[in-house]
Coordinates of C-alpha atoms in Angstrom, one line a residue:
Chain A
M854 CA 0.0 0.0 0.0
S855 CA 1.3 3.4 -0.9
T856 CA 2.0 5.9 1.8
V857 CA 1.1 8.9 -0.3
A858 CA -2.5 9.1 -1.4
L859 CA -2.0 12.0 -3.8
R860 CA 1.1 13.7 -5.1
A861 CA 0.9 16.7 -7.4
D862 CA 3.9 18.5 -8.8
G863 CA 3.4 21.9 -10.6
L864 CA 0.0 20.7 -11.5
G865 CA -2.1 23.0 -13.6
K866 CA -5.3 22.8 -15.7
R867 CA -6.1 25.6 -18.1
Y868 CA -9.4 26.2 -19.9
G869 CA -8.7 28.6 -22.7
K870 CA -6.8 31.4 -21.1
R871 CA -8.0 30.8 -17.6
F872 CA -6.3 28.5 -15.2
A873 CA -8.8 26.5 -13.1
L874 CA -5.9 25.2 -11.2
E875 CA -2.4 26.6 -11.2
D876 CA 1.0 25.5 -10.0
C877 CA -0.3 23.0 -7.5
T878 CA 2.4 21.1 -5.6
L879 CA 0.9 19.0 -2.9
E880 CA 1.5 15.7 -1.0
V881 CA -1.4 14.2 0.8
P882 CA -0.6 11.2 3.0
A883 CA -2.5 7.9 2.8
G884 CA -4.7 6.6 5.6
R885 CA -6.1 10.0 6.4
V886 CA -9.5 11.7 5.9
V887 CA -8.5 14.8 3.9
G888 CA -10.7 17.8 3.6
L889 CA -10.4 20.0 0.5
V890 CA -11.9 23.3 1.2
G891 CA -12.2 26.5 -0.8
P892 CA -14.7 29.0 -2.1
N893 CA -16.8 28.0 -5.2
G894 CA -14.7 28.1 -8.3
A895 CA -11.5 27.7 -6.4
G896 CA -10.5 24.6 -8.4
K897 CA -11.6 21.9 -6.0
S898 CA -13.5 19.9 -8.6
T899 CA -10.7 20.4 -11.1
L900 CA -8.1 19.0 -8.7
L901 CA -10.3 16.0 -7.9
N902 CA -11.2 15.4 -11.5
L903 CA -7.5 15.4 -12.3
A904 CA -7.0 12.9 -9.4
V905 CA -9.5 10.4 -10.9
G906 CA -8.3 11.0 -14.5
M907 CA -11.5 12.6 -15.7
L908 CA -9.3 15.5 -16.7
A909 CA -5.8 15.4 -18.1
P910 CA -3.4 18.1 -16.7
T911 CA -2.2 21.0 -18.8
T912 CA 1.0 21.3 -16.8
G913 CA 2.8 19.3 -14.2
T914 CA 2.1 15.8 -13.0
I915 CA -0.3 14.1 -10.6
S916 CA -0.1 10.6 -9.2
V917 CA -2.6 8.8 -7.0
L918 CA -1.5 5.9 -4.8
G919 CA 1.6 5.9 -6.9
G920 CA -0.1 5.5 -10.2
E921 CA -1.3 7.7 -13.1
P922 CA -5.0 8.4 -12.7
A923 CA -7.4 6.2 -14.7
S924 CA -4.4 4.7 -16.6
S925 CA -5.5 1.1 -16.1
P926 CA -8.3 -1.1 -14.7
A927 CA -6.1 -1.8 -11.6
Q928 CA -5.7 2.0 -11.0
L929 CA -9.4 2.5 -11.5
A930 CA -10.1 -0.3 -9.0
K931 CA -7.9 1.4 -6.3
V932 CA -9.8 4.7 -6.4
G933 CA -13.4 5.2 -5.7
Y934 CA -15.1 8.4 -6.9
V935 CA -18.4 10.0 -5.8
A936 CA -18.8 12.8 -8.3
Q937 CA -20.4 16.1 -7.7
D938 CA -24.2 16.0 -7.6
T939 CA -23.8 12.2 -7.1
P940 CA -25.0 11.1 -10.6
T941 CA -26.9 7.9 -11.0
Y942 CA -28.8 6.3 -13.9
A943 CA -32.3 7.7 -13.6
H944 CA -33.8 4.7 -15.4
L945 CA -32.0 2.0 -13.5
T946 CA -33.2 0.6 -10.2
V947 CA -31.2 0.5 -7.0
G948 CA -30.7 -3.2 -7.5
E949 CA -29.4 -2.6 -11.1
H950 CA -26.9 -0.1 -9.8
L951 CA -25.5 -2.7 -7.5
E952 CA -25.5 -5.2 -10.4
L953 CA -23.5 -2.5 -12.4
G954 CA -21.0 -2.2 -9.5
A955 CA -20.7 -6.0 -9.2
R956 CA -20.1 -6.5 -13.0
L957 CA -17.7 -3.6 -13.4
N958 CA -15.5 -4.1 -10.3
P959 CA -13.5 -7.2 -9.6
A960 CA -13.2 -6.4 -5.9
W961 CA -16.9 -5.7 -5.5
D962 CA -18.3 -6.5 -2.0
T963 CA -21.8 -7.7 -2.6
E964 CA -22.6 -8.4 1.0
L965 CA -21.5 -4.9 2.0
A966 CA -23.5 -3.2 -0.7
E967 CA -26.7 -5.1 0.1
R968 CA -26.2 -4.5 3.8
R969 CA -25.8 -0.8 3.3
V970 CA -28.8 -0.5 1.0
A971 CA -31.0 -2.5 3.4
R972 CA -29.8 -0.3 6.3
L973 CA -30.6 2.9 4.3
G974 CA -34.1 1.5 3.7
L975 CA -33.7 1.6 -0.1
S976 CA -35.9 -0.8 -2.0
L977 CA -33.9 -2.7 -4.6
D978 CA -36.5 -2.2 -7.3
Q979 CA -36.9 1.5 -6.9
K980 CA -35.8 3.6 -9.9
A981 CA -33.0 6.0 -9.1
R982 CA -35.0 9.0 -10.4
K983 CA -37.5 8.4 -7.6
L984 CA -34.9 8.7 -4.9
S985 CA -34.5 11.8 -2.8
G986 CA -31.2 13.8 -3.1
G987 CA -29.9 12.2 0.1
Q988 CA -30.8 8.7 -1.0
R989 CA -29.2 9.2 -4.3
A990 CA -26.0 10.4 -2.6
Q991 CA -26.1 7.4 -0.3
L992 CA -26.5 5.1 -3.4
A993 CA -23.5 6.8 -5.0
L994 CA -21.5 6.4 -1.8
T995 CA -22.5 2.7 -1.6
L996 CA -21.2 2.2 -5.1
G997 CA -18.0 3.9 -4.1
V998 CA -17.5 2.0 -0.9
A999 CA -18.6 -1.5 -2.1
K1000 CA -16.0 -1.2 -4.9
R1001 CA -13.5 -1.6 -2.0
P1002 CA -11.1 1.0 -3.1
E1003 CA -8.0 2.1 -1.2
L1004 CA -8.8 5.7 -1.7
L1005 CA -12.3 7.2 -1.9
I1006 CA -12.6 10.7 -3.5
L1007 CA -15.8 12.6 -2.9
D1008 CA -16.5 15.9 -4.7
E1009 CA -18.9 18.0 -2.7
P1010 CA -21.1 15.0 -1.9
V1011 CA -23.3 16.9 0.5
A1012 CA -23.6 20.3 -1.3
S1013 CA -27.1 19.7 -2.4
L1014 CA -28.4 18.0 0.8
D1015 CA -30.4 19.4 3.6
P1016 CA -28.6 19.7 7.0
L1017 CA -30.0 16.4 8.4
A1018 CA -29.2 14.4 5.3
R1019 CA -25.8 16.1 5.3
R1020 CA -25.1 14.9 8.8
E1021 CA -26.3 11.4 8.2
F1022 CA -24.3 11.1 5.0
L1023 CA -21.1 12.3 6.7
Q1024 CA -21.6 10.0 9.7
D1025 CA -22.2 7.1 7.4
L1026 CA -19.1 7.9 5.5
M1027 CA -17.1 8.0 8.7
E1028 CA -18.4 4.6 9.7
A1029 CA -17.4 3.2 6.3
V1030 CA -13.9 4.7 6.7
A1031 CA -13.4 3.2 10.2
E1032 CA -14.7 -0.2 9.0
H1033 CA -12.6 -0.5 5.8
E1034 CA -9.5 1.6 6.6
L1035 CA -10.1 3.8 3.6
S1036 CA -8.1 6.9 2.7
V1037 CA -10.6 9.7 1.9
I1038 CA -10.3 13.0 0.1
L1039 CA -13.5 15.0 0.5
S1040 CA -14.2 18.5 -0.8
S1041 CA -16.6 21.1 0.4
H1042 CA -17.0 24.8 0.5
L1043 CA -18.2 24.6 4.1
V1044 CA -15.6 24.2 6.8
S1045 CA -18.2 22.9 9.2
D1046 CA -18.7 19.8 7.0
L1047 CA -15.1 19.0 7.1
E1048 CA -14.3 19.9 10.7
R1049 CA -16.2 17.0 12.1
T1050 CA -14.9 14.4 9.6
C1051 CA -11.4 15.3 8.5
D1052 CA -8.0 15.1 10.1
Y1053 CA -6.1 16.7 7.3
L1054 CA -6.9 19.9 5.4
V1055 CA -6.1 21.5 2.1
V1056 CA -7.2 25.0 1.5
L1057 CA -7.6 26.0 -2.2
V1058 CA -8.2 29.7 -3.1
D1059 CA -8.1 31.3 -6.5
S1060 CA -6.9 28.1 -8.2
R1061 CA -3.9 27.8 -5.8
V1062 CA -3.1 25.7 -2.7
R1063 CA -2.9 28.2 0.2
L1064 CA -2.5 25.8 3.1
A1065 CA -2.1 22.1 3.6
G1066 CA -1.5 20.1 6.8
D1067 CA -2.7 18.2 9.7
L1068 CA -5.9 19.6 11.1
E1069 CA -4.6 19.9 14.7
D1070 CA -1.4 21.5 13.6
I1071 CA -3.3 24.1 11.6
V1072 CA -5.5 25.0 14.5
S1073 CA -2.5 25.1 17.0
S1074 CA -0.2 27.1 14.7
H1075 CA -2.4 30.0 13.9
V1076 CA -3.2 32.9 16.3
R1077 CA -4.8 36.3 16.2
L1078 CA -2.7 39.1 17.5
S1079 CA -4.0 42.5 18.4
G1080 CA -1.6 45.3 19.4
P1081 CA -0.4 48.8 18.7
R1082 CA -0.6 49.9 15.1
D1083 CA 2.3 48.8 12.8
A1084 CA 4.4 47.3 15.6
G1085 CA 5.3 44.4 13.4
H1086 CA 4.4 40.8 14.1
P1087 CA 6.0 37.4 14.6
G1088 CA 5.6 34.5 12.2
E1089 CA 4.1 34.4 8.7
L1090 CA 1.3 36.9 8.0
V1091 CA -2.0 35.7 6.8
T1092 CA -4.2 38.8 7.1
A1093 CA -3.8 42.2 8.6
R1094 CA -6.4 44.7 9.6
H1095 CA -5.7 48.2 10.9
T1096 CA -7.6 50.9 12.7
D1097 CA -6.1 54.2 13.6
V1098 CA -4.4 53.0 16.7
Q1099 CA -4.5 49.2 16.5
S1100 CA -3.5 46.4 14.2
T1101 CA -5.0 42.9 14.2
Y1102 CA -3.1 40.1 12.5
V1103 CA -3.7 36.5 11.8
V1104 CA -0.3 34.9 11.7
R1105 CA 1.0 31.4 11.4
Y1106 CA 3.2 31.2 14.5
S1107 CA 3.3 28.5 17.1
G1108 CA 6.0 29.9 19.5
P1109 CA 5.3 31.7 22.8
I1110 CA 4.4 35.3 22.7
A1111 CA 6.0 37.2 25.6
D1112 CA 5.4 40.8 24.6
P1113 CA 2.6 42.1 26.9
S1114 CA 1.5 44.7 24.4
W1115 CA -0.1 41.9 22.3
T1116 CA -3.5 40.4 23.0
V1117 CA -3.4 36.8 21.8
G1118 CA -6.6 35.2 20.5
Q1119 CA -7.3 31.6 19.6
L1120 CA -8.8 30.9 16.2
S1121 CA -11.3 28.3 15.2
L1122 CA -10.6 26.3 12.1
E1123 CA -13.3 28.3 10.2
D1124 CA -11.6 31.5 11.2
I1125 CA -8.3 30.3 9.9
V1126 CA -9.7 29.1 6.6
L1127 CA -11.7 32.3 6.1
A1128 CA -8.5 34.3 6.8
Y1129 CA -6.7 32.4 4.0
M1130 CA -9.7 32.9 1.7
E1131 CA -9.6 36.6 2.5
R1132 CA -6.0 36.9 1.6
R1133 CA -6.0 38.1 -1.9
T1134 CA -3.4 37.1 -4.5
E1135 CA -0.2 39.1 -4.3
P1136 CA -0.4 42.2 -6.5
A1137 CA 2.3 40.8 -8.9
P1138 CA 0.2 41.3 -12.1
R1139 CA 0.1 45.1 -11.4
A1140 CA 3.8 45.4 -12.4
L1141 CA 2.9 44.1 -15.8
E1142 CA 0.1 46.6 -16.2
V1143 CA 2.5 49.5 -15.4
A1144 CA 5.0 48.2 -17.9
R1145 CA 2.4 48.3 -20.6
Chain B
M1135 CA -19.9 -4.2 -19.6
I1136 CA -22.0 -6.4 -21.9
W1137 CA -24.7 -6.5 -19.2
L1138 CA -24.7 -2.8 -18.8
T1139 CA -24.7 -2.2 -22.6
W1140 CA -27.7 -4.4 -23.0
R1141 CA -29.5 -3.0 -20.0
Q1142 CA -29.1 0.6 -21.4
F1143 CA -29.7 -0.4 -25.0
R1144 CA -32.6 -2.8 -24.8
F1145 CA -35.3 -0.2 -25.2
P1146 CA -33.9 1.5 -28.3
A1147 CA -33.0 -1.9 -29.6
A1148 CA -36.5 -3.2 -29.1
V1149 CA -38.1 -0.2 -30.9
V1150 CA -35.8 -0.3 -34.0
G1151 CA -35.7 -4.1 -34.0
A1152 CA -39.5 -4.3 -33.9
A1153 CA -39.8 -1.8 -36.8
A1154 CA -37.3 -3.8 -38.8
A1155 CA -39.1 -7.0 -38.1
L1156 CA -42.4 -5.4 -39.2
L1157 CA -40.9 -4.4 -42.5
A1158 CA -39.6 -7.9 -43.1
L1159 CA -43.0 -9.3 -42.1
L1160 CA -44.8 -6.9 -44.5
L1161 CA -42.7 -8.2 -47.4
L1162 CA -43.3 -11.8 -46.4
V1163 CA -47.0 -11.4 -45.9
V1164 CA -47.5 -9.5 -49.2
G1165 CA -45.3 -12.1 -50.9
A1166 CA -42.6 -11.8 -53.6
P1167 CA -43.8 -10.8 -57.0
A1168 CA -44.5 -13.6 -59.5
A1169 CA -41.6 -14.6 -61.7
G1170 CA -41.6 -14.8 -65.5
Q1171 CA -41.4 -12.6 -68.6
Q1172 CA -44.3 -10.5 -67.5
A1173 CA -43.0 -10.0 -63.9
V1174 CA -42.6 -6.2 -64.3
E1175 CA -46.1 -5.7 -65.9
L1176 CA -47.7 -7.9 -63.3
L1177 CA -46.0 -5.9 -60.5
M1178 CA -47.1 -2.6 -62.0
A1179 CA -50.7 -3.8 -62.0
D1180 CA -50.5 -4.9 -58.4
K1181 CA -51.0 -1.9 -56.2
T1182 CA -50.6 -3.7 -52.9
R1183 CA -47.1 -5.0 -53.9
V1184 CA -46.0 -1.6 -55.4
N1185 CA -47.0 0.1 -52.2
A1186 CA -45.3 -2.4 -50.0
Y1187 CA -42.2 -2.2 -52.2
T1188 CA -42.2 1.6 -52.1
F1189 CA -42.8 1.7 -48.4
V1190 CA -40.0 -0.7 -47.5
T1191 CA -37.6 0.9 -49.9
I1192 CA -38.1 4.4 -48.3
A1193 CA -37.9 2.8 -44.9
M1194 CA -34.6 1.2 -45.8
L1195 CA -33.2 4.5 -47.0
L1196 CA -34.3 6.1 -43.6
L1197 CA -33.2 3.3 -41.4
P1198 CA -29.5 4.1 -41.1
A1199 CA -30.4 7.7 -40.3
V1200 CA -32.8 6.5 -37.6
I1201 CA -30.0 4.3 -36.2
G1202 CA -27.5 7.1 -36.2
M1203 CA -30.0 9.4 -34.4
F1204 CA -31.4 7.1 -31.8
W1205 CA -28.6 4.6 -31.3
G1206 CA -25.5 6.6 -32.1
A1207 CA -26.0 10.2 -31.0
P1208 CA -27.2 9.5 -27.4
L1209 CA -24.5 6.8 -26.8
V1210 CA -22.0 9.2 -25.2
A1211 CA -24.1 12.5 -25.2
R1212 CA -26.7 11.2 -22.9
E1213 CA -24.1 10.1 -20.3
L1214 CA -22.5 13.5 -20.6
E1215 CA -25.8 15.3 -20.2
A1216 CA -26.8 13.3 -17.2
G1217 CA -23.3 13.3 -15.7
T1218 CA -23.4 9.5 -15.4
H1219 CA -20.1 9.3 -17.3
R1220 CA -18.5 10.4 -14.1
L1221 CA -20.2 7.3 -12.4
V1222 CA -19.5 4.7 -15.1
W1223 CA -16.0 5.8 -16.0
N1224 CA -14.9 5.5 -12.4
Q1225 CA -15.7 1.8 -12.2
S1226 CA -12.8 -0.6 -12.7
V1227 CA -13.3 -0.5 -16.5
T1228 CA -11.3 1.9 -18.6
R1229 CA -13.3 4.3 -20.7
T1230 CA -11.7 2.8 -23.8
R1231 CA -13.1 -0.6 -23.0
W1232 CA -16.4 0.9 -22.1
L1233 CA -16.7 2.7 -25.4
L1234 CA -15.3 -0.3 -27.4
T1235 CA -17.9 -2.7 -25.9
K1236 CA -20.8 -0.4 -26.5
V1237 CA -19.8 0.5 -30.1
L1238 CA -19.0 -3.0 -31.1
L1239 CA -22.2 -4.5 -29.7
I1240 CA -24.6 -1.7 -30.8
G1241 CA -22.8 -1.0 -34.1
G1242 CA -22.7 -4.7 -34.8
A1243 CA -26.5 -4.9 -34.1
A1244 CA -27.0 -1.9 -36.4
M1245 CA -25.1 -3.6 -39.3
A1246 CA -26.8 -7.0 -38.7
A1247 CA -30.3 -5.6 -38.7
T1248 CA -29.8 -3.5 -41.8
V1249 CA -28.0 -6.2 -43.8
A1250 CA -30.7 -8.7 -42.9
L1251 CA -33.4 -6.4 -44.0
G1252 CA -31.4 -5.5 -47.1
L1253 CA -31.1 -9.1 -48.1
V1254 CA -34.8 -9.8 -47.4
L1255 CA -35.7 -6.9 -49.8
T1256 CA -33.1 -8.3 -52.3
W1257 CA -34.9 -11.7 -52.2
W1258 CA -38.3 -10.0 -52.6
T1259 CA -37.3 -8.0 -55.6
H1260 CA -35.0 -10.5 -57.4
V1261 CA -37.5 -11.5 -60.0
I1262 CA -38.0 -7.9 -60.9
D1263 CA -34.3 -7.3 -61.0
D1264 CA -33.8 -10.3 -63.3
A1265 CA -36.6 -9.2 -65.6
L1266 CA -35.3 -5.6 -65.9
I1267 CA -31.8 -6.9 -66.6
A1268 CA -33.3 -9.2 -69.2
G1269 CA -34.7 -6.1 -70.9
A1270 CA -38.1 -5.6 -69.5
D1271 CA -39.5 -2.1 -69.3
G1272 CA -41.7 -0.6 -66.7
Q1273 CA -43.0 2.6 -65.1
G1274 CA -42.5 3.9 -61.6
I1275 CA -40.6 2.0 -59.0
A1276 CA -41.2 -1.3 -60.8
G1277 CA -39.2 0.0 -63.8
Q1278 CA -36.3 1.2 -61.8
P1279 CA -33.2 -1.0 -62.0
R1280 CA -31.5 -1.8 -58.7
M1281 CA -28.5 0.1 -59.9
S1282 CA -30.4 3.4 -60.0
P1283 CA -29.5 5.8 -57.2
V1284 CA -32.9 5.8 -55.7
L1285 CA -32.9 2.0 -55.1
Y1286 CA -29.2 1.3 -54.7
A1287 CA -28.7 2.1 -51.1
S1288 CA -32.0 0.4 -50.0
R1289 CA -30.9 -3.2 -50.5
G1290 CA -28.1 -5.7 -50.9
I1291 CA -25.3 -5.4 -48.4
V1292 CA -24.6 -1.7 -48.6
P1293 CA -27.3 -0.7 -46.0
A1294 CA -24.9 -2.2 -43.4
G1295 CA -22.2 0.2 -44.5
Y1296 CA -24.6 3.2 -44.4
A1297 CA -25.8 2.0 -40.9
A1298 CA -22.2 1.7 -39.6
F1299 CA -21.5 5.2 -41.0
A1300 CA -24.6 6.8 -39.5
F1301 CA -24.0 5.1 -36.2
T1302 CA -20.4 6.2 -35.8
L1303 CA -21.2 9.6 -37.0
G1304 CA -23.9 9.9 -34.3
V1305 CA -21.5 8.7 -31.6
L1306 CA -18.8 11.1 -32.6
L1307 CA -21.2 14.1 -32.9
G1308 CA -22.7 13.3 -29.6
T1309 CA -19.3 13.1 -28.0
V1310 CA -18.1 16.4 -29.4
L1311 CA -21.3 18.4 -29.0
R1312 CA -22.2 16.8 -25.6
R1313 CA -25.9 17.4 -26.3
T1314 CA -28.2 14.6 -27.5
V1315 CA -30.8 16.6 -29.5
P1316 CA -28.4 18.8 -31.5
A1317 CA -26.2 15.7 -32.2
M1318 CA -29.3 13.9 -33.5
A1319 CA -30.3 16.8 -35.8
I1320 CA -26.8 17.2 -37.2
T1321 CA -26.4 13.4 -37.6
A1322 CA -29.6 13.3 -39.7
A1323 CA -28.5 16.4 -41.8
V1324 CA -25.0 15.1 -42.5
F1325 CA -26.2 11.6 -43.2
A1326 CA -28.8 12.9 -45.7
A1327 CA -26.1 15.0 -47.4
V1328 CA -23.8 12.0 -47.7
Q1329 CA -26.6 9.8 -49.0
L1330 CA -27.4 12.4 -51.7
T1331 CA -23.8 13.1 -52.7
V1332 CA -22.3 9.7 -52.8
P1333 CA -24.0 8.6 -56.0
P1334 CA -23.0 11.6 -58.2
L1335 CA -19.7 12.3 -56.6
I1336 CA -18.3 8.8 -55.8
R1337 CA -20.3 5.9 -57.2
A1338 CA -20.5 7.5 -60.6
H1339 CA -16.7 7.7 -60.7
L1340 CA -15.9 4.2 -59.7
S1341 CA -14.6 3.3 -63.2
P1342 CA -17.9 3.5 -65.1
V1343 CA -18.1 2.3 -68.7
T1344 CA -18.0 5.1 -71.3
E1345 CA -19.1 4.5 -74.9
T1346 CA -19.3 6.8 -77.8
M1347 CA -21.7 6.0 -80.6
T1348 CA -23.4 7.4 -83.6
V1349 CA -27.0 8.5 -83.3
T1350 CA -29.2 6.8 -85.8
G1351 CA -33.0 6.6 -86.3
E1352 CA -33.0 3.2 -84.6
N1353 CA -31.1 3.9 -81.4
L1354 CA -32.7 7.3 -80.8
G1355 CA -34.2 7.2 -77.3
G1356 CA -35.1 10.8 -76.6
F1357 CA -35.5 13.9 -78.6
L1358 CA -36.5 17.0 -76.7
L1359 CA -37.7 20.2 -78.5
D1360 CA -38.7 23.5 -76.9
G1361 CA -41.5 23.9 -79.4
P1362 CA -42.8 22.6 -82.8
P1363 CA -40.1 22.9 -85.5
E1364 CA -42.6 25.0 -87.6
A1365 CA -42.7 27.6 -84.9
G1366 CA -39.0 27.8 -84.6
G1367 CA -38.5 25.2 -81.9
V1368 CA -34.9 24.0 -81.4
V1369 CA -33.6 20.7 -80.1
K1370 CA -32.6 20.9 -76.4
E1371 CA -31.6 17.3 -75.8
V1372 CA -30.9 14.1 -77.7
R1373 CA -30.6 10.7 -76.0
V1374 CA -29.9 7.3 -77.2
Q1375 CA -31.6 4.1 -76.0
S1376 CA -29.7 2.2 -73.4
A1377 CA -28.2 -0.9 -74.9
Q1378 CA -27.5 -2.0 -71.4
P1379 CA -30.7 -2.9 -69.6
G1380 CA -30.5 -2.7 -65.8
A1381 CA -27.6 -0.3 -65.9
W1382 CA -27.3 3.0 -64.1
M1383 CA -27.2 5.7 -66.8
I1384 CA -24.9 8.4 -65.5
A1385 CA -24.5 10.5 -68.7
N1386 CA -26.2 10.4 -72.1
E1387 CA -25.1 13.4 -74.0
T1388 CA -24.2 14.6 -77.5
V1389 CA -20.6 15.7 -78.1
D1390 CA -19.2 17.5 -81.1
K1391 CA -16.2 16.4 -83.2
D1392 CA -13.8 17.7 -80.6
G1393 CA -15.4 15.7 -77.9
N1394 CA -17.0 18.6 -76.1
A1395 CA -20.5 18.4 -74.8
V1396 CA -22.9 20.1 -77.2
G1397 CA -24.7 23.2 -75.9
E1398 CA -26.6 24.2 -79.0
Y1399 CA -27.7 21.8 -81.6
P1400 CA -27.9 22.8 -85.3
S1401 CA -31.3 24.3 -86.0
W1402 CA -32.1 21.9 -88.9
L1403 CA -32.0 19.0 -86.5
A1404 CA -35.4 20.0 -85.2
S1405 CA -37.1 18.7 -88.3
C1406 CA -35.3 15.3 -88.3
V1407 CA -38.0 13.7 -86.3
Q1408 CA -41.6 13.9 -87.5
P1409 CA -44.7 12.6 -85.9
D1410 CA -45.9 9.4 -87.6
P1411 CA -49.7 9.3 -87.7
E1412 CA -49.8 5.6 -88.5
R1413 CA -47.6 4.2 -85.8
M1414 CA -48.5 6.8 -83.2
A1415 CA -44.8 7.2 -82.7
P1416 CA -42.3 9.7 -83.9
L1417 CA -40.5 8.9 -87.2
A1418 CA -36.8 9.7 -87.5
D1419 CA -35.4 10.7 -90.9
P1420 CA -32.2 8.5 -91.4
A1421 CA -30.6 10.9 -93.9
C1422 CA -31.0 13.7 -91.5
F1423 CA -29.1 11.7 -88.8
K1424 CA -26.5 10.7 -91.3
R1425 CA -25.8 14.4 -91.9
F1426 CA -25.7 14.9 -88.1
A1427 CA -23.1 12.1 -87.8
D1428 CA -21.1 13.3 -90.7
L1429 CA -20.7 16.7 -89.0
G1430 CA -18.9 14.8 -86.2
Y1431 CA -21.7 14.7 -83.7
R1432 CA -21.6 11.6 -81.5
Q1433 CA -23.4 10.4 -78.4
R1434 CA -21.4 9.8 -75.3
V1435 CA -22.9 7.3 -72.8
V1436 CA -21.5 6.7 -69.4
Y1437 CA -23.0 4.0 -67.2
Q1438 CA -22.5 1.5 -64.5
P1439 CA -23.5 -1.8 -66.0
A1440 CA -25.9 -4.1 -64.2
G1441 CA -23.2 -6.8 -63.9
R1442 CA -21.1 -4.7 -61.5
Y1443 CA -23.9 -4.4 -58.9
W1444 CA -22.4 -6.7 -56.3
T1445 CA -18.8 -5.4 -56.9
L1446 CA -20.0 -1.9 -56.3
Q1447 CA -22.0 -2.9 -53.3
A1448 CA -19.0 -4.6 -51.8
V1449 CA -16.7 -1.6 -52.5
E1450 CA -19.1 0.9 -51.1
T1451 CA -19.8 -1.2 -48.0
I1452 CA -16.1 -1.5 -47.3
G1453 CA -15.6 2.2 -48.0
F1454 CA -18.3 3.1 -45.5
V1455 CA -16.9 0.7 -42.9
L1456 CA -13.4 2.3 -43.3
V1457 CA -14.9 5.8 -42.9
S1458 CA -16.8 4.5 -39.8
G1459 CA -13.5 3.2 -38.4
A1460 CA -12.0 6.7 -38.8
L1461 CA -14.9 8.3 -37.1
L1462 CA -14.6 5.8 -34.3
G1463 CA -10.9 6.6 -33.9
L1464 CA -11.7 10.2 -33.5
T1465 CA -14.3 9.4 -30.9
F1466 CA -11.8 7.3 -28.9
F1467 CA -9.3 10.2 -29.1
W1468 CA -12.0 12.6 -27.9
V1469 CA -13.3 10.4 -25.1
R1470 CA -9.8 9.8 -23.8
R1471 CA -8.4 13.3 -24.1
R1472 CA -11.2 15.9 -24.4
V1473 CA -14.1 14.8 -22.2
A1474 CA -14.4 15.5 -18.5

């Protein structure tokens, strides 16, 4: 088993002139539940689609569990994918979806699939188009899990679900992860979805990776500092906010802060992620405009 | 993959399959026309058979387009529209194998269905074809040789080639356009254009027979004036009778002594043919046509003879299968590289 779930090196995907994902260098360990968070349009789906081989990269390379995405049946078998909006065949029944999974996957776990469907209360001869959004998501997850992959990738699986269905789906996912020792990469634009489920986080903003690391490390290594204006700050600056007399910084810094003029505040994960989303791209393109 | 292909394909397969079976049944129930020297006359007098023959022939010309629209265009486009390609391409089957299985099974079914029906129609019409090749004359569809462009693509083995082409065209357009309905419409339009242009642009040029002959009173087959000669009418067109029954006549035109097609005939030619009150048929003046020939005018006839029917059918079928293979290659490229 590979120790790296996903490795990207200078990875980029361009549509026309616009990069949906740019210069992405990233290493995600295996055996973790990885949350991929970022605002809408940040490139989350693009990164996941590159990881499952639905897209081919414009620049750089990506490998998943040590292999090129979707390059062979063996590679496909190792990676499960629950796509955005959890597509299913409207005219096929739940039972036929399981049949599809059984016929197209050598490692298919029939018993697991049937047990899950029974527990979810889905009738085998129900057409997929008659299912609710939550049930359809559960069916798609069942297909992904019963395939018995090493890595399960889920692209905004709960985005269209109501809060209750959302919670049930994520709980259910966590049970499957615990039971089958899956690595998981899960994307969402809501930190609250990921906070409960993930132990590793990747923040993607404006088609670039802003932050990646262990969830606990991220929370413990960021602080909010308030103090006299323009007094400077320790660590790496994430955001700064100034009033006439006071500056407030969010910094990445885990050392002790002895200076009594600073007020040190703890940040929740959501605060940290929002701070990274707030931080705009460096004004590098301006120089070009002046030159012109 | 075979299970999934069948599960998704069984409804369109049943619809088209049932329609094809009904057409075959119609021919069987009506029964093949009677053989013999009078076959063509008997068929012309038999309204039921003429209608059945016309109906099945038109259906056969439309069948490949229907297959391209309803079997080919939705094959990838519907998956892309519903997003289910993201489900099925992430099972443990590469998308190349997914596409290959679907295309081979459904394309194979398309070719099998059309060639079966084409051969049933060939069996049904063979006495008429034999009679026409033996020199019989007839009006309407009964008088059309199977080499003529209107009938050619409706029977024999070539419907399989047209079906393969329409199907792969539909699959490619559906893949590139990513929308089922526009892909269906463009498939139909492109297929119709190909169906209309292949006879004049390709089949007519597959080494046809060219003959140049002198026009005489005996072999004169058509003489078109734009008015009575007394009122100053001039000859617009001269044709000779086909010495090749059952052939597809591609050109039948007068050329001058330099071999160029004639635009304007000499004005005196108009009075070379006079109505014959006794025989109720025009009477040609031999001396007049001798003068015409002496001036170097000849008739050039270009045709595909009846005997080349199966050779041409085989060539055209293989040609379409090769084009289909190229379209399929493009589809594979597109599905692997361009589609997300």
